[in-house]
XYZ file of C-alpha atoms in Angstrom:
401
model
C -39.960 43.386 52.272
C -37.152 43.755 50.615
C -33.347 43.933 51.843
C -30.228 44.468 49.930
C -28.396 41.381 49.143
C -24.677 41.351 49.836
C -23.813 39.280 47.587
C -20.478 37.263 46.866
C -17.434 39.375 46.307
C -16.232 38.871 42.891
C -12.390 38.221 42.529
C -9.668 40.092 39.821
C -10.310 43.468 41.177
C -7.594 44.502 42.934
C -6.019 46.876 40.846
C -6.932 49.571 43.367
C -6.610 47.604 46.468
C -2.874 47.550 46.059
C -2.517 50.799 45.740
C -3.171 51.245 49.667
C 0.004 50.581 50.829
C -2.117 49.523 54.496
C -5.377 50.612 55.583
C -7.040 50.040 58.620
C -10.096 47.354 60.087
C -12.468 47.753 62.558
C -12.705 45.032 65.418
C -11.931 45.264 68.609
C -7.884 45.789 67.846
C -8.542 48.969 66.162
C -5.412 50.200 64.780
C -5.328 54.125 65.261
C -8.029 55.880 63.098
C -6.243 57.810 60.358
C -3.113 55.260 60.547
C -3.308 54.061 57.511
C -0.105 54.390 56.345
C -0.555 55.715 52.722
C -1.520 58.800 51.690
C -4.672 59.414 48.809
C -4.309 61.639 46.160
C -4.708 65.231 47.268
C -8.263 66.058 46.228
C -9.447 69.245 48.508
C -13.089 68.850 50.144
C -16.001 70.933 48.752
C -15.979 74.739 50.469
C -19.235 75.765 50.091
C -22.606 74.594 48.875
C -24.151 76.376 45.484
C -27.140 76.044 44.286
C -28.544 72.416 43.336
C -27.849 71.068 40.011
C -31.036 69.280 39.488
C -29.962 66.086 39.345
C -28.372 63.400 41.302
C -26.836 60.014 40.405
C -26.887 57.299 42.947
C -24.628 54.049 43.026
C -26.195 52.395 46.080
C -26.862 49.146 47.751
C -30.511 47.384 46.791
C -32.337 49.030 49.544
C -30.923 51.996 50.335
C -32.078 54.637 47.954
C -36.262 53.810 47.498
C -38.453 55.621 45.717
C -41.689 53.853 45.937
C -41.428 52.125 43.142
C -40.770 48.487 44.621
C -43.005 49.060 47.449
C -45.231 52.615 47.737
C -44.666 52.556 50.945
C -40.980 52.468 51.219
C -40.013 55.830 49.838
C -37.925 58.523 51.178
C -36.217 59.424 47.719
C -39.150 61.411 46.255
C -39.345 64.168 49.788
C -35.362 64.688 49.029
C -36.168 65.128 44.957
C -39.150 67.740 46.020
C -37.129 69.654 49.090
C -33.443 69.891 46.553
C -34.685 70.190 43.498
C -32.215 67.174 42.810
C -34.000 64.520 40.830
C -32.727 61.346 41.655
C -30.982 58.296 39.283
C -30.241 55.102 41.544
C -27.780 52.645 39.645
C -28.094 49.301 42.697
C -24.915 47.105 43.131
C -25.039 43.951 44.491
C -21.339 43.220 45.339
C -18.473 45.292 46.378
C -16.203 44.850 43.855
C -18.753 45.885 41.329
C -19.358 49.163 43.266
C -15.531 49.988 42.741
C -15.730 49.073 39.044
C -18.778 51.237 38.308
C -17.315 54.440 40.153
C -14.186 54.118 37.741
C -16.966 55.652 35.269
C -16.902 58.902 36.550
C -20.985 58.315 36.104
C -22.303 58.495 39.866
C -21.749 61.281 42.175
C -22.008 59.624 45.344
C -21.998 56.113 46.477
C -22.982 53.823 49.666
C -19.451 52.111 50.119
C -18.911 48.978 52.756
C -15.482 48.837 54.411
C -13.907 46.238 51.652
C -14.112 48.882 48.849
C -14.585 52.430 50.639
C -10.310 52.661 51.282
C -10.090 51.480 47.598
C -12.524 54.553 46.138
C -9.950 56.559 48.275
C -7.030 55.208 46.909
C -7.700 55.765 43.583
C -9.372 58.824 43.596
C -12.232 58.254 42.871
C -13.694 59.855 45.941
C -12.964 62.836 47.661
C -13.106 64.189 51.446
C -16.034 65.237 52.494
C -16.952 68.605 54.880
C -18.584 67.700 57.788
C -19.811 71.569 58.590
C -21.649 71.314 54.678
C -23.874 68.291 57.020
C -25.374 69.149 59.710
C -26.977 66.141 60.838
C -23.333 64.905 60.958
C -22.877 66.105 64.200
C -25.947 64.467 65.876
C -24.433 60.782 64.395
C -23.055 57.994 67.095
C -19.974 59.220 67.744
C -18.081 55.878 67.591
C -18.697 55.212 64.093
C -17.044 58.535 63.080
C -13.146 58.834 62.497
C -12.892 55.201 61.301
C -9.811 53.314 59.524
C -12.692 52.383 56.444
C -13.773 56.052 56.133
C -10.961 58.471 57.497
C -7.473 58.927 57.178
C -5.163 60.902 58.503
C -8.134 62.329 60.534
C -9.461 63.659 57.053
C -13.292 62.290 56.772
C -14.083 60.611 53.710
C -17.581 59.935 54.354
C -20.984 59.950 56.389
C -21.120 56.718 58.433
C -25.076 55.089 57.529
C -25.669 52.021 58.814
C -23.655 48.750 60.250
C -24.099 45.736 61.375
C -22.989 42.199 62.470
C -22.226 38.180 60.601
C -23.643 36.792 63.706
C -24.002 32.683 64.634
C -27.540 31.936 64.074
C -29.182 28.635 64.891
C -32.408 26.878 65.236
C -33.010 26.303 69.297
C -34.746 23.106 68.286
C -31.522 21.367 66.875
C -28.756 23.137 68.610
C -29.163 22.946 72.658
C -27.164 23.940 74.882
C -27.438 27.372 72.931
C -23.603 27.993 70.966
C -21.762 30.992 72.522
C -18.445 30.338 70.064
C -18.052 29.604 66.836
C -16.979 26.390 67.432
C -20.034 24.479 66.540
C -19.009 25.733 62.712
C -15.922 25.185 62.863
C -14.982 22.594 65.246
C -14.594 19.345 63.040
C -16.429 17.585 65.427
C -19.095 19.408 65.825
C -23.179 17.693 65.825
C -23.907 19.767 63.468
C -22.275 18.262 60.830
C -24.131 18.557 57.435
C -26.283 21.158 59.280
C -24.035 24.009 58.288
C -24.479 27.068 56.416
C -21.585 29.227 55.939
C -20.984 32.927 53.591
C -19.937 32.324 49.710
C -17.311 34.431 49.664
C -13.198 35.127 49.564
C -13.940 37.688 52.405
C -15.020 34.111 54.724
C -11.679 33.123 54.977
C -11.943 36.041 58.037
C -13.963 34.464 60.461
C -12.079 31.315 60.169
C -9.233 33.623 60.823
C -11.323 35.799 64.023
C -11.655 31.807 65.056
C -8.111 30.906 65.196
C -7.148 34.452 66.717
C -8.722 32.746 70.264
C -8.385 29.052 69.651
C -4.776 28.766 68.204
C -3.116 32.530 69.797
C 0.262 30.376 68.652
C -0.371 31.434 65.105
C 0.413 35.373 66.558
C -3.206 36.477 64.235
C -3.490 39.497 65.346
C -6.165 40.998 62.577
C -8.719 38.807 60.217
C -7.755 40.774 57.203
C -3.827 40.338 57.339
C -2.867 37.273 57.203
C 0.968 36.394 56.499
C 1.674 32.742 54.642
C 1.658 30.179 57.691
C -2.142 32.189 59.319
C -3.452 31.930 55.937
C -2.807 28.722 55.041
C -3.837 27.809 58.479
C -7.310 29.411 58.236
C -7.555 27.849 54.616
C -7.120 24.616 56.105
C -9.763 25.506 59.157
C -12.181 25.904 56.345
C -11.505 22.749 54.345
C -12.027 20.888 57.544
C -15.173 22.382 57.860
C -15.980 21.898 54.105
C -17.611 18.415 54.539
C -19.639 19.843 57.124
C -21.120 22.144 55.306
C -24.622 21.724 53.590
C -24.684 25.370 51.548
C -22.564 28.537 51.067
C -25.203 30.864 50.685
C -24.789 34.252 49.293
C -28.802 35.264 49.073
C -30.237 35.762 52.410
C -33.298 35.164 51.397
C -31.998 31.801 49.974
C -30.813 31.471 53.674
C -33.482 32.237 55.538
C -35.133 29.165 53.461
C -32.660 26.824 54.716
C -33.241 27.378 58.220
C -36.964 27.418 57.568
C -37.107 23.248 56.197
C -34.107 22.428 58.050
C -31.771 21.642 55.692
C -29.522 24.359 57.944
C -29.016 24.572 61.835
C -26.214 26.771 62.300
C -24.495 29.346 60.814
C -23.556 33.164 59.898
C -26.082 35.180 59.237
C -27.218 38.774 58.987
C -30.048 40.223 61.931
C -32.267 41.003 58.957
C -32.069 37.197 57.959
C -33.513 36.145 61.814
C -35.707 38.608 62.049
C -37.391 37.338 58.874
C -36.663 33.301 59.769
C -38.773 33.664 62.771
C -41.558 35.933 61.304
C -42.479 33.058 59.112
C -42.471 31.253 61.836
C -38.758 29.154 62.284
C -37.497 29.078 65.908
C -34.433 30.320 65.051
C -32.275 32.591 67.229
C -28.511 34.397 66.661
C -25.468 35.794 69.377
C -22.449 37.354 68.961
C -19.957 34.745 70.009
C -17.345 34.693 72.515
C -14.725 35.456 69.382
C -16.506 38.220 68.164
C -17.489 38.408 64.517
C -17.111 39.933 61.038
C -19.636 42.462 60.204
C -19.568 45.633 57.899
C -20.146 49.469 58.390
C -21.353 51.150 55.284
C -20.457 55.259 54.318
C -21.933 57.572 51.957
C -19.400 59.223 49.688
C -18.753 61.776 46.711
C -17.542 60.729 43.582
C -13.806 63.056 42.629
C -15.975 63.422 39.418
C -19.301 64.255 40.263
C -21.138 67.434 38.634
C -23.316 67.327 41.096
C -21.841 68.248 44.398
C -24.285 70.573 45.430
C -27.343 68.054 45.474
C -24.885 65.450 46.573
C -24.290 66.818 49.690
C -27.365 67.620 50.143
C -28.294 64.386 50.102
C -25.680 62.905 52.518
C -27.646 65.139 55.297
C -31.195 64.174 54.088
C -29.815 60.297 54.003
C -28.794 60.555 57.762
C -31.337 62.793 58.771
C -33.767 61.666 61.833
C -36.440 60.608 59.167
C -34.622 59.270 56.346
C -32.077 56.872 58.730
C -35.205 55.353 60.397
C -36.901 54.783 57.212
C -33.810 52.925 56.014
C -32.177 51.125 59.083
C -35.627 49.345 59.132
C -35.924 48.739 55.806
C -33.061 47.354 55.483
C -32.302 45.780 58.438
C -29.382 47.262 59.728
C -28.131 49.287 63.047
C -28.949 53.474 62.195
C -26.228 55.882 62.491
C -28.267 58.843 63.504
C -29.502 58.144 67.514
C -32.706 60.535 66.702
C -33.639 57.860 64.559
C -34.602 55.436 67.306
C -37.468 57.359 67.900
C -39.162 57.051 64.888
C -38.823 53.719 63.924
C -42.451 52.235 63.518
C -40.942 49.093 65.647
C -39.584 50.993 68.936
C -37.993 47.725 69.363
C -35.683 48.105 65.586
C -32.989 49.766 67.551
C -32.684 47.611 70.768
C -32.943 44.207 68.201
C -29.571 46.121 66.230
C -27.450 47.663 68.886
C -27.287 50.948 68.204
C -25.366 53.039 69.965
C -23.428 50.201 71.727
C -20.807 50.721 71.362
C -19.221 47.865 73.388
C -21.371 45.455 70.809
C -19.443 47.536 67.794
C -16.373 47.071 69.273
C -16.162 43.317 68.965
C -17.085 43.619 65.654
C -14.147 42.945 62.689
C -15.664 45.095 59.421
C -14.913 44.159 55.982
C -11.381 45.652 54.784
C -10.297 44.770 51.349
C -6.974 42.571 52.598
C -3.426 43.383 50.655
C 0.090 43.025 50.404
C 1.388 44.921 53.131
C 0.238 43.961 56.396
C -3.402 45.668 57.815
C -2.215 44.882 61.423
C 1.664 46.636 60.765
C 3.543 44.606 60.528
C 6.571 45.620 58.010
C 8.784 41.794 58.155
C 6.427 40.065 56.102
C 3.674 39.605 53.407
C 0.089 39.080 53.868
C -1.693 37.447 51.674
C -4.231 40.198 49.256
C -7.833 39.515 47.964
C -6.596 37.705 44.551
C -4.567 34.811 46.986
C -7.564 34.994 49.139
C -10.080 34.236 45.725
C -7.766 31.936 44.029
C -7.996 29.741 47.931
C -12.325 30.376 48.190
C -12.275 28.721 44.890
C -9.829 25.561 45.840
C -12.115 25.581 49.369
C -15.118 25.042 48.190
C -13.779 22.389 45.606
């Protein structure tokens, strides 16, 4: 089974990020949806569908637009092509930064954007608002995924929620006892798992440290792990430097992380549910939990390019990809929670939605979804400046040494 590899975010793609003067994030203390504090370019949503244009250029995470070429049994593109006459051309990307750059070319009609890319695309005018009335399956999607700060601005939706997941605390049950319920097992300088910690290889991992500090050093006043002023940012960086000697490996390929857990190089780490499932299926004794502090994670959105020449095909794709049948196939193949609750009756594994907490709004509310840090603090503060993604990238290089 192939799934996407959310590789570490690349440095230096900040031009559009800094154009956003304030963006919301996910997490248990969501800012008010639509209150991002910036005005997007004035772009209209499509008012009606026309005749399908015969072609659709899709920019997607690997595993989101499968046509059977990777696995004959995994195909939800062919049925779409037959039903609509829109021939699909898929360009996979490995990082959100890569996706943002590719969208600037104007060559793609739709994109599956994670929360650390979506508002950059909105601010740059690379994507336009959507008209939910033209996406019949939109009405069926879980309400807690709609009108969120990473997919809507001022109450206007800019995409269709697709799937989501958490970065879970994962551990070898035979090596980590008792079962941990806090990120302390990874961040405590005196953790008994010294030398057996595996951590995510990306500047955005600084948010994981900040999330930990929100609970364990409340005097820092961190309200949002993606909104860090100088003092807060330095505390997170210092925590990661303190953690560095305990880390055996930084991972960006979930298959390599799975191997590290299986061969015992790693006893505890940050992982996706798909990594847990794969590792368990291959006989390794691991488990995962959403710790008491909460977790970072992702929520993905299908968006329409403002430069698309195939908007009817684009809308038909948006509706198809969140249909019960297609959304079930994607979620199960990819390893995430579907956006459409009707999908839960169609997964081959009847426990899939329970495993991935589909429909569990309380679980979802404990996740701080990836968002690009910018200079204007995402928590609403105006009396200080926060560290932007460029600063995070420079610090990450220093952390890894």
